[in-house]
Amino acid sequence: MTDSADRPVLAIDIGGTKLAAALVEESGRITAYDRVPTPNEPGRDAEDLWRALDALLGKVVAEGGAPGLAGVGVGCGGPMTWPAAEVSPLNIPAWRGFPLRQRLRERHPGLPVRVHNDAICVAAGEHWLGAGRGRANVLGMVVSTGVGGGLVLGGRLVDGASGNAGHIGHVIVEPDGPPCGCGGRGCLEAVARGPGLVAWAREQGWRPGEPSGTGVELAADARDGEPVAVAAMRRAGRALGIAIASATHLCDLEVVAIGGGVSQTGPPLFDPLRDAFDAHARMEFARRLEIVPAALGQPAGLIGAAALIFAPGRYWNAD
Amino acid sequence: MTDSADRPVLAIDIGGTKLAAALVEESGRITAYDRVPTPNEPGRDAEDLWRALDALLGKVVAEGGAPGLAGVGVGCGGPMTWPAAEVSPLNIPAWRGFPLRQRLRERHPGLPVRVHNDAICVAAGEHWLGAGRGRANVLGMVVSTGVGGGLVLGGRLVDGASGNAGHIGHVIVEPDGPPCGCGGRGCLEAVARGPGLVAWAREQGWRPGEPSGTGVELAADARDGEPVAVAAMRRAGRALGIAIASATHLCDLEVVAIGGGVSQTGPPLFDPLRDAFDAHARMEFARRLEIVPAALGQPAGLIGAAALIFAPGRYWNAD
């Protein structure tokens, strides 16, 4: 007989670019992993997507050869109803109100199935086993195509009224700033998301090489000292520093862990970030905040999805 | 024999203007109350202040004629170490690192003594028995000489790493805005605190009557349509709306309850507040937020101080 403590979690990460799944042990060790491109082409419908996910899960579970599962944990792009997890990911047009949790429960009868926002899972992973481990008050951030996050206070993941707590990307950093995808204006995400930085840099005369002009290339150019790329990262860093100062004033944080593609830029991003934070966060309690790179890298979301199952109470406080 | 449930809490509210104390029953009913001006003149020392407080407490307890106390709950101006409550209230220069909790424990041996920030006590009171009652995710705000607050998430008061969570007054609303008393710049408090509004209105040509020129008078002038006073309140309302949008994006709140003198202004403050909130909070979850006036008025802080004793777990999670 197998003790449930020995069983892995089937962890799933659902985004607009790829679907990823893994078996994650209670130690955080990943014993099986696979991914497929999200079948996101025009004309694909909700069931096409579900079939691709279903096949991926079958393959990962078979690869792991596990005798059973402890549960199914999922990070998925928002928005979604929560905790029911009828999902409508911005970058997956085929799923609008798709009953993801219910479908996974039908696929895995008798097992706990828990779904949360993908950025919240990253934050949970970083708190459980990454840069926020052992700290009670942590903001985990993902600065990438968007800017997302998740909040742990008093040692517990904060869900808020509707599972939407942690939206650091929509803390306002320039009240009259650029329009944001959320419909507002001057949000951190409007300024600091990768595509926004690239667009700003192009307007200022940045001429990326072929074929890309991505945030990764902008980051590389900033590290090489290209003046417009440096200015773009200074702009992003300042916005991040202001938003983090507001967040720690409101929540009295110990650690902010920053991951995601843009965060790989290094000093051209983090130096102006710290300058802006230092200028705005003057009270002693706020100045104690540690701002650090995320520690888990790409698997953070899968590890956090597993935490929803392995550490309820800390990371899951819903039905 | 008296059941502890019948015993009132000795609730204390310590500010730069007055010291107030009350006996508060578990229903929230106040059965005895008194206050004295804070002996805050230059030359007064820490023990002068303590003696004034000690006399006030003796008087209130005698007035109540209670057979015993359930405990002592205190709201005090910050900053302070927490939960040890060595207090250094900005507006009480004679107390710097004053061991308030320890002194009250010596005065009331064997009873629980719990001290928190005064704005946090107001928020706890509004959550326990006021505008946030029965809701799990609430921000309580005080907009007055300063702008303070306290945060309840998942039905529990958020303390943060050092008891300083809830500093909504230092959410940044204008990155290049006016300098703030905290040492930063562009904080909500720098824009929306009463004295800041009065100073701004005077610069813009507002001519208050004699003898005052207070925030109360500015509010009255705004209600009468005096253009500079209206503009000052529009400025404050806009800053409040932006900060509240940031807060609900980060914390997914249900209710924001706003109290304090400036909040008495009514529509000239709340209309631009809602306009700014509506412009910046576009996502569905944020738009569900209810922004309401605080319900308890002046006694909110004393009632919240009593909640620290009557409802630990919800309002007290420290030693």
Short mmCIF file of N, CA, C and O in Angstrom, two decimals, chain B residues 51-170:
data_model
loop_
_atom_site.label_atom_id
_atom_site.label_comp_id
_atom_site.label_asym_id
_atom_site.label_seq_id
_atom_site.Cartn_x
_atom_site.Cartn_y
_atom_site.Cartn_z
N ARG B 51 1.48 59.81 33.77
CA ARG B 51 0.63 60.14 34.91
C ARG B 51 -0.75 60.61 34.45
O ARG B 51 -1.77 60.25 35.06
N ALA B 52 -0.79 61.39 33.38
CA ALA B 52 -2.09 61.84 32.86
C ALA B 52 -2.92 60.65 32.38
O ALA B 52 -4.13 60.56 32.64
N LEU B 53 -2.27 59.72 31.72
CA LEU B 53 -2.97 58.53 31.24
C LEU B 53 -3.45 57.68 32.42
O LEU B 53 -4.61 57.23 32.45
N ASP B 54 -2.56 57.49 33.38
CA ASP B 54 -2.88 56.69 34.57
C ASP B 54 -4.10 57.26 35.30
O ASP B 54 -5.01 56.52 35.69
N ALA B 55 -4.14 58.58 35.45
CA ALA B 55 -5.28 59.21 36.13
C ALA B 55 -6.57 59.02 35.33
O ALA B 55 -7.63 58.72 35.89
N LEU B 56 -6.46 59.18 34.01
CA LEU B 56 -7.63 58.99 33.14
C LEU B 56 -8.17 57.57 33.27
O LEU B 56 -9.39 57.36 33.41
N LEU B 57 -7.28 56.59 33.25
CA LEU B 57 -7.71 55.20 33.31
C LEU B 57 -8.38 54.91 34.65
O LEU B 57 -9.42 54.24 34.72
N GLY B 58 -7.78 55.44 35.72
CA GLY B 58 -8.39 55.24 37.04
C GLY B 58 -9.80 55.79 37.09
O GLY B 58 -10.72 55.16 37.62
N LYS B 59 -9.96 56.95 36.50
CA LYS B 59 -11.27 57.60 36.52
C LYS B 59 -12.31 56.81 35.73
O LYS B 59 -13.46 56.61 36.18
N VAL B 60 -11.92 56.34 34.56
CA VAL B 60 -12.87 55.62 33.71
C VAL B 60 -13.26 54.29 34.34
O VAL B 60 -14.43 53.90 34.34
N VAL B 61 -12.28 53.59 34.91
CA VAL B 61 -12.59 52.30 35.54
C VAL B 61 -13.51 52.52 36.74
O VAL B 61 -14.49 51.79 36.94
N ALA B 62 -13.22 53.57 37.53
CA ALA B 62 -14.08 53.85 38.68
C ALA B 62 -15.49 54.22 38.23
O ALA B 62 -16.49 53.76 38.80
N GLU B 63 -15.59 55.04 37.19
CA GLU B 63 -16.89 55.44 36.64
C GLU B 63 -17.71 54.23 36.22
O GLU B 63 -18.92 54.15 36.45
N GLY B 64 -17.02 53.26 35.60
CA GLY B 64 -17.73 52.09 35.12
C GLY B 64 -18.19 51.18 36.23
O GLY B 64 -19.15 50.43 36.09
N GLY B 65 -17.47 51.20 37.34
CA GLY B 65 -17.81 50.34 38.46
C GLY B 65 -17.81 48.87 38.10
O GLY B 65 -18.53 48.06 38.69
N ALA B 66 -16.99 48.50 37.14
CA ALA B 66 -16.98 47.11 36.67
C ALA B 66 -16.31 46.21 37.70
O ALA B 66 -15.38 46.63 38.38
N PRO B 67 -16.78 44.97 37.80
CA PRO B 67 -16.21 44.04 38.74
C PRO B 67 -14.84 43.54 38.31
O PRO B 67 -14.10 42.97 39.10
N GLY B 68 -14.48 43.76 37.09
CA GLY B 68 -13.19 43.29 36.58
C GLY B 68 -13.11 43.59 35.11
O GLY B 68 -14.10 44.01 34.50
N LEU B 69 -11.93 43.45 34.56
CA LEU B 69 -11.72 43.75 33.15
C LEU B 69 -11.37 42.48 32.38
O LEU B 69 -10.72 41.57 32.91
N ALA B 70 -11.78 42.45 31.11
CA ALA B 70 -11.38 41.33 30.24
C ALA B 70 -9.97 41.53 29.70
O ALA B 70 -9.31 40.58 29.30
N GLY B 71 -9.52 42.78 29.71
CA GLY B 71 -8.19 43.07 29.20
C GLY B 71 -8.09 44.54 28.87
O GLY B 71 -9.03 45.31 29.10
N VAL B 72 -6.91 44.92 28.36
CA VAL B 72 -6.64 46.31 28.00
C VAL B 72 -6.25 46.35 26.53
O VAL B 72 -5.28 45.68 26.12
N GLY B 73 -7.01 47.10 25.74
CA GLY B 73 -6.71 47.25 24.31
C GLY B 73 -6.39 48.70 24.01
O GLY B 73 -7.07 49.60 24.51
N VAL B 74 -5.37 48.93 23.20
CA VAL B 74 -4.87 50.28 22.98
C VAL B 74 -4.62 50.55 21.51
O VAL B 74 -3.98 49.75 20.82
N GLY B 75 -5.11 51.69 21.03
CA GLY B 75 -4.68 52.24 19.75
C GLY B 75 -3.80 53.44 20.03
O GLY B 75 -4.16 54.30 20.83
N CYS B 76 -2.64 53.47 19.38
CA CYS B 76 -1.68 54.55 19.66
C CYS B 76 -1.07 55.00 18.35
O CYS B 76 -0.82 54.17 17.46
N GLY B 77 -0.81 56.29 18.22
CA GLY B 77 -0.13 56.79 17.04
C GLY B 77 1.23 56.13 16.86
O GLY B 77 1.91 55.81 17.83
N GLY B 78 1.61 55.89 15.62
CA GLY B 78 2.88 55.25 15.31
C GLY B 78 3.96 56.28 15.07
O GLY B 78 3.71 57.47 15.12
N PRO B 79 5.20 55.82 14.83
CA PRO B 79 5.58 54.41 14.77
C PRO B 79 5.77 53.79 16.16
O PRO B 79 5.86 54.50 17.16
N MET B 80 5.78 52.46 16.15
CA MET B 80 6.07 51.72 17.37
C MET B 80 6.74 50.40 16.98
O MET B 80 6.58 49.94 15.84
N THR B 81 7.49 49.82 17.90
CA THR B 81 7.85 48.43 17.70
C THR B 81 6.60 47.63 17.99
O THR B 81 5.75 48.05 18.78
N TRP B 82 6.48 46.52 17.32
CA TRP B 82 5.25 45.74 17.48
C TRP B 82 5.57 44.27 17.43
O TRP B 82 6.37 43.88 16.60
N PRO B 83 4.99 43.44 18.28
CA PRO B 83 3.93 43.73 19.26
C PRO B 83 4.41 44.25 20.62
O PRO B 83 3.57 44.45 21.51
N ALA B 84 5.70 44.50 20.78
CA ALA B 84 6.19 44.95 22.09
C ALA B 84 5.65 46.33 22.46
O ALA B 84 5.53 46.67 23.63
N ALA B 85 5.32 47.11 21.43
CA ALA B 85 4.73 48.43 21.63
C ALA B 85 5.61 49.35 22.48
O ALA B 85 5.19 49.89 23.49
N GLU B 86 6.83 49.50 22.04
CA GLU B 86 7.62 50.64 22.51
C GLU B 86 7.30 51.74 21.51
O GLU B 86 7.65 51.66 20.34
N VAL B 87 6.58 52.75 22.02
CA VAL B 87 5.94 53.70 21.10
C VAL B 87 6.70 55.02 21.00
O VAL B 87 7.28 55.50 21.99
N SER B 88 6.69 55.59 19.79
CA SER B 88 7.34 56.87 19.51
C SER B 88 6.40 57.71 18.63
O SER B 88 6.75 58.08 17.51
N PRO B 89 5.20 58.03 19.14
CA PRO B 89 4.21 58.69 18.26
C PRO B 89 4.75 59.99 17.69
O PRO B 89 5.26 60.84 18.43
N LEU B 90 4.60 60.16 16.37
CA LEU B 90 5.10 61.36 15.69
C LEU B 90 4.66 62.63 16.40
O LEU B 90 5.44 63.57 16.55
N ASN B 91 3.40 62.64 16.87
CA ASN B 91 2.83 63.86 17.45
C ASN B 91 2.95 63.93 18.96
O ASN B 91 2.33 64.78 19.59
N ILE B 92 3.71 63.03 19.57
CA ILE B 92 3.94 63.06 21.02
C ILE B 92 5.44 62.96 21.27
O ILE B 92 5.98 61.90 21.56
N PRO B 93 6.12 64.11 21.14
CA PRO B 93 7.60 64.07 21.21
C PRO B 93 8.14 63.53 22.53
O PRO B 93 9.26 63.01 22.56
N ALA B 94 7.36 63.62 23.61
CA ALA B 94 7.88 63.18 24.91
C ALA B 94 8.01 61.65 24.99
O ALA B 94 8.72 61.14 25.85
N TRP B 95 7.31 60.95 24.16
CA TRP B 95 7.42 59.48 24.15
C TRP B 95 8.26 59.04 22.96
O TRP B 95 7.81 59.10 21.81
N ARG B 96 9.45 58.63 23.26
CA ARG B 96 10.31 58.06 22.23
C ARG B 96 10.81 56.71 22.76
O ARG B 96 11.57 56.65 23.72
N GLY B 97 10.29 55.66 22.16
CA GLY B 97 10.61 54.32 22.66
C GLY B 97 9.99 54.06 24.03
O GLY B 97 10.50 53.25 24.82
N PHE B 98 8.86 54.68 24.30
CA PHE B 98 8.22 54.52 25.61
C PHE B 98 7.57 53.12 25.68
O PHE B 98 6.78 52.74 24.81
N PRO B 99 7.88 52.37 26.75
CA PRO B 99 7.42 50.96 26.84
C PRO B 99 5.96 50.87 27.27
O PRO B 99 5.64 50.40 28.37
N LEU B 100 5.07 51.31 26.39
CA LEU B 100 3.66 51.45 26.75
C LEU B 100 3.03 50.13 27.15
O LEU B 100 2.31 50.04 28.17
N ARG B 101 3.29 49.09 26.40
CA ARG B 101 2.65 47.81 26.71
C ARG B 101 3.15 47.27 28.05
O ARG B 101 2.35 46.79 28.86
N GLN B 102 4.44 47.40 28.26
CA GLN B 102 4.99 46.91 29.53
C GLN B 102 4.43 47.68 30.72
O GLN B 102 4.06 47.09 31.74
N ARG B 103 4.31 48.98 30.60
CA ARG B 103 3.79 49.80 31.70
C ARG B 103 2.33 49.44 31.98
O ARG B 103 1.90 49.39 33.14
N LEU B 104 1.57 49.21 30.93
CA LEU B 104 0.17 48.84 31.13
C LEU B 104 0.06 47.43 31.72
O LEU B 104 -0.84 47.15 32.52
N ARG B 105 0.97 46.54 31.36
CA ARG B 105 0.98 45.20 31.98
C ARG B 105 1.28 45.29 33.47
O ARG B 105 0.72 44.54 34.27
N GLU B 106 2.18 46.19 33.81
CA GLU B 106 2.49 46.36 35.24
C GLU B 106 1.29 46.94 35.97
O GLU B 106 1.02 46.61 37.12
N ARG B 107 0.55 47.80 35.28
CA ARG B 107 -0.63 48.40 35.89
C ARG B 107 -1.77 47.39 36.02
O ARG B 107 -2.62 47.51 36.91
N HIS B 108 -1.81 46.41 35.11
CA HIS B 108 -2.92 45.43 35.07
C HIS B 108 -2.36 44.01 35.05
O HIS B 108 -2.54 43.29 34.07
N PRO B 109 -1.71 43.59 36.13
CA PRO B 109 -1.06 42.28 36.11
C PRO B 109 -2.07 41.16 35.86
O PRO B 109 -3.19 41.20 36.37
N GLY B 110 -1.68 40.22 35.03
CA GLY B 110 -2.53 39.05 34.76
C GLY B 110 -3.52 39.25 33.63
O GLY B 110 -4.13 38.28 33.18
N LEU B 111 -3.70 40.49 33.19
CA LEU B 111 -4.65 40.73 32.10
C LEU B 111 -3.92 40.81 30.75
O LEU B 111 -2.79 41.27 30.69
N PRO B 112 -4.59 40.38 29.69
CA PRO B 112 -4.00 40.62 28.37
C PRO B 112 -3.97 42.12 28.07
O PRO B 112 -4.94 42.83 28.33
N VAL B 113 -2.84 42.59 27.58
CA VAL B 113 -2.67 43.99 27.16
C VAL B 113 -2.18 43.96 25.72
O VAL B 113 -1.16 43.33 25.43
N ARG B 114 -2.91 44.58 24.82
CA ARG B 114 -2.56 44.54 23.40
C ARG B 114 -2.63 45.93 22.81
O ARG B 114 -3.62 46.65 23.00
N VAL B 115 -1.57 46.29 22.08
CA VAL B 115 -1.44 47.64 21.53
C VAL B 115 -1.26 47.53 20.02
O VAL B 115 -0.49 46.67 19.55
N HIS B 116 -1.96 48.37 19.29
CA HIS B 116 -1.74 48.42 17.84
C HIS B 116 -1.82 49.88 17.40
O HIS B 116 -2.22 50.76 18.16
N ASN B 117 -1.41 50.10 16.17
CA ASN B 117 -1.48 51.43 15.56
C ASN B 117 -2.91 51.97 15.62
O ASN B 117 -3.87 51.22 15.44
N ASP B 118 -3.07 53.27 15.85
CA ASP B 118 -4.42 53.82 16.02
C ASP B 118 -5.30 53.66 14.77
O ASP B 118 -6.48 53.35 14.88
N ALA B 119 -4.70 53.83 13.59
CA ALA B 119 -5.50 53.68 12.37
C ALA B 119 -5.90 52.21 12.18
O ALA B 119 -6.98 51.91 11.66
N ILE B 120 -5.04 51.30 12.60
CA ILE B 120 -5.37 49.88 12.52
C ILE B 120 -6.53 49.57 13.46
O ILE B 120 -7.44 48.79 13.11
N CYS B 121 -6.55 50.19 14.63
CA CYS B 121 -7.68 49.98 15.54
C CYS B 121 -8.98 50.52 14.94
O CYS B 121 -10.03 49.89 15.08
N VAL B 122 -8.92 51.66 14.28
CA VAL B 122 -10.12 52.18 13.61
C VAL B 122 -10.61 51.16 12.58
O VAL B 122 -11.81 50.85 12.50
N ALA B 123 -9.68 50.62 11.78
CA ALA B 123 -10.07 49.64 10.76
C ALA B 123 -10.65 48.38 11.41
O ALA B 123 -11.65 47.82 10.94
N ALA B 124 -10.03 47.94 12.50
CA ALA B 124 -10.53 46.75 13.20
C ALA B 124 -11.94 47.01 13.72
O ALA B 124 -12.83 46.15 13.62
N GLY B 125 -12.15 48.21 14.27
CA GLY B 125 -13.49 48.55 14.77
C GLY B 125 -14.52 48.56 13.65
O GLY B 125 -15.62 48.01 13.80
N GLU B 126 -14.16 49.16 12.53
CA GLU B 126 -15.10 49.21 11.40
C GLU B 126 -15.37 47.81 10.85
O GLU B 126 -16.46 47.53 10.35
N HIS B 127 -14.38 46.94 10.93
CA HIS B 127 -14.62 45.57 10.47
C HIS B 127 -15.45 44.78 11.47
O HIS B 127 -16.35 44.04 11.10
N TRP B 128 -15.15 44.98 12.74
CA TRP B 128 -15.84 44.19 13.79
C TRP B 128 -17.32 44.54 13.86
O TRP B 128 -18.19 43.67 13.83
N LEU B 129 -17.61 45.85 13.91
CA LEU B 129 -18.99 46.27 14.17
C LEU B 129 -19.46 47.42 13.29
O LEU B 129 -20.55 47.96 13.53
N GLY B 130 -18.67 47.80 12.29
CA GLY B 130 -19.04 48.97 11.51
C GLY B 130 -19.29 48.66 10.04
O GLY B 130 -19.94 47.67 9.69
N ALA B 131 -18.73 49.51 9.17
CA ALA B 131 -19.05 49.45 7.74
C ALA B 131 -18.52 48.20 7.06
O ALA B 131 -18.96 47.87 5.96
N GLY B 132 -17.58 47.51 7.69
CA GLY B 132 -17.03 46.30 7.06
C GLY B 132 -17.53 45.01 7.67
O GLY B 132 -17.08 43.93 7.31
N ARG B 133 -18.47 45.13 8.58
CA ARG B 133 -18.97 43.97 9.33
C ARG B 133 -19.43 42.84 8.40
O ARG B 133 -20.19 43.08 7.45
N GLY B 134 -18.98 41.64 8.69
CA GLY B 134 -19.43 40.48 7.92
C GLY B 134 -18.73 40.31 6.58
O GLY B 134 -19.01 39.36 5.86
N ARG B 135 -17.81 41.20 6.24
CA ARG B 135 -17.08 41.09 4.98
C ARG B 135 -15.66 40.63 5.29
O ARG B 135 -15.09 41.01 6.32
N ALA B 136 -15.09 39.84 4.39
CA ALA B 136 -13.79 39.22 4.69
C ALA B 136 -12.60 40.08 4.27
O ALA B 136 -11.51 39.91 4.81
N ASN B 137 -12.80 41.01 3.31
CA ASN B 137 -11.66 41.72 2.73
C ASN B 137 -11.94 43.21 2.72
O ASN B 137 -12.64 43.71 1.82
N VAL B 138 -11.41 43.90 3.70
CA VAL B 138 -11.80 45.27 3.98
C VAL B 138 -10.57 46.14 4.25
O VAL B 138 -9.65 45.72 4.96
N LEU B 139 -10.56 47.32 3.67
CA LEU B 139 -9.58 48.34 4.02
C LEU B 139 -10.30 49.44 4.76
O LEU B 139 -11.27 50.00 4.23
N GLY B 140 -9.87 49.72 5.99
CA GLY B 140 -10.41 50.85 6.74
C GLY B 140 -9.43 52.01 6.65
O GLY B 140 -8.23 51.82 6.83
N MET B 141 -9.94 53.20 6.36
CA MET B 141 -9.07 54.36 6.18
C MET B 141 -9.48 55.51 7.10
O MET B 141 -10.67 55.69 7.38
N VAL B 142 -8.50 56.29 7.50
CA VAL B 142 -8.74 57.52 8.25
C VAL B 142 -8.08 58.65 7.48
O VAL B 142 -6.85 58.65 7.30
N VAL B 143 -8.88 59.60 6.99
CA VAL B 143 -8.34 60.73 6.23
C VAL B 143 -8.56 61.97 7.07
O VAL B 143 -9.69 62.45 7.21
N SER B 144 -7.48 62.46 7.65
CA SER B 144 -7.59 63.50 8.66
C SER B 144 -6.30 64.31 8.62
O SER B 144 -5.86 64.69 7.54
N THR B 145 -5.69 64.55 9.77
CA THR B 145 -4.39 65.23 9.80
C THR B 145 -3.37 64.42 9.01
O THR B 145 -2.49 64.96 8.34
N GLY B 146 -3.46 63.12 9.11
CA GLY B 146 -2.68 62.21 8.26
C GLY B 146 -3.66 61.32 7.52
O GLY B 146 -4.87 61.50 7.60
N VAL B 147 -3.13 60.37 6.78
CA VAL B 147 -3.97 59.37 6.11
C VAL B 147 -3.45 58.01 6.54
O VAL B 147 -2.32 57.62 6.21
N GLY B 148 -4.27 57.30 7.33
CA GLY B 148 -3.84 56.00 7.83
C GLY B 148 -4.84 54.94 7.45
O GLY B 148 -5.88 55.21 6.84
N GLY B 149 -4.54 53.71 7.84
CA GLY B 149 -5.45 52.64 7.50
C GLY B 149 -5.08 51.32 8.13
O GLY B 149 -4.05 51.20 8.83
N GLY B 150 -5.94 50.36 7.92
CA GLY B 150 -5.70 49.00 8.37
C GLY B 150 -6.41 48.06 7.42
O GLY B 150 -7.43 48.41 6.81
N LEU B 151 -5.85 46.87 7.29
CA LEU B 151 -6.23 45.94 6.24
C LEU B 151 -6.71 44.65 6.88
O LEU B 151 -6.03 44.07 7.73
N VAL B 152 -7.90 44.21 6.49
CA VAL B 152 -8.42 42.91 6.89
C VAL B 152 -8.54 42.06 5.62
O VAL B 152 -9.21 42.48 4.67
N LEU B 153 -7.86 40.94 5.58
CA LEU B 153 -7.94 40.05 4.42
C LEU B 153 -8.26 38.64 4.90
O LEU B 153 -7.70 38.18 5.90
N GLY B 154 -9.14 37.97 4.20
CA GLY B 154 -9.53 36.62 4.61
C GLY B 154 -10.11 36.61 6.02
O GLY B 154 -10.00 35.62 6.75
N GLY B 155 -10.73 37.74 6.41
CA GLY B 155 -11.36 37.81 7.72
C GLY B 155 -10.43 38.09 8.88
O GLY B 155 -10.86 38.14 10.03
N ARG B 156 -9.15 38.32 8.58
CA ARG B 156 -8.19 38.59 9.65
C ARG B 156 -7.45 39.89 9.42
O ARG B 156 -7.07 40.19 8.28
N LEU B 157 -7.19 40.58 10.50
CA LEU B 157 -6.34 41.77 10.43
C LEU B 157 -4.96 41.37 9.93
O LEU B 157 -4.36 40.41 10.42
N VAL B 158 -4.45 42.11 8.94
CA VAL B 158 -3.10 41.88 8.42
C VAL B 158 -2.12 42.73 9.22
O VAL B 158 -2.28 43.95 9.30
N ASP B 159 -1.13 42.08 9.81
CA ASP B 159 -0.11 42.82 10.56
C ASP B 159 1.09 43.16 9.71
O ASP B 159 1.70 44.20 9.86
N GLY B 160 1.44 42.24 8.79
CA GLY B 160 2.69 42.40 8.05
C GLY B 160 3.87 42.03 8.91
O GLY B 160 3.73 41.51 10.03
N ALA B 161 5.05 42.28 8.37
CA ALA B 161 6.28 41.81 9.00
C ALA B 161 6.52 42.45 10.36
O ALA B 161 7.09 41.84 11.25
N SER B 162 6.05 43.69 10.54
CA SER B 162 6.39 44.42 11.76
C SER B 162 5.21 45.19 12.33
O SER B 162 5.39 46.17 13.05
N GLY B 163 4.00 44.73 12.02
CA GLY B 163 2.81 45.42 12.53
C GLY B 163 2.46 46.66 11.76
O GLY B 163 1.59 47.43 12.18
N ASN B 164 3.11 46.89 10.62
CA ASN B 164 2.93 48.14 9.88
C ASN B 164 2.07 48.03 8.63
O ASN B 164 1.99 48.99 7.84
N ALA B 165 1.44 46.88 8.41
CA ALA B 165 0.57 46.79 7.23
C ALA B 165 -0.58 47.79 7.36
O ALA B 165 -0.98 48.16 8.47
N GLY B 166 -1.10 48.22 6.22
CA GLY B 166 -2.22 49.14 6.22
C GLY B 166 -1.85 50.59 5.96
O GLY B 166 -2.72 51.45 5.97
N HIS B 167 -0.58 50.86 5.68
CA HIS B 167 -0.15 52.25 5.46
C HIS B 167 -0.60 52.76 4.09
O HIS B 167 0.23 53.17 3.26
N ILE B 168 -1.91 52.79 3.86
CA ILE B 168 -2.45 53.25 2.59
C ILE B 168 -2.03 54.70 2.31
O ILE B 168 -1.92 55.11 1.15
N GLY B 169 -1.76 55.47 3.34
CA GLY B 169 -1.34 56.86 3.16
C GLY B 169 -0.02 57.00 2.43
O GLY B 169 0.31 58.10 1.96
N HIS B 170 0.72 55.91 2.32
CA HIS B 170 2.02 56.00 1.65
C HIS B 170 2.06 55.17 0.37
O HIS B 170 3.14 54.88 -0.15
#
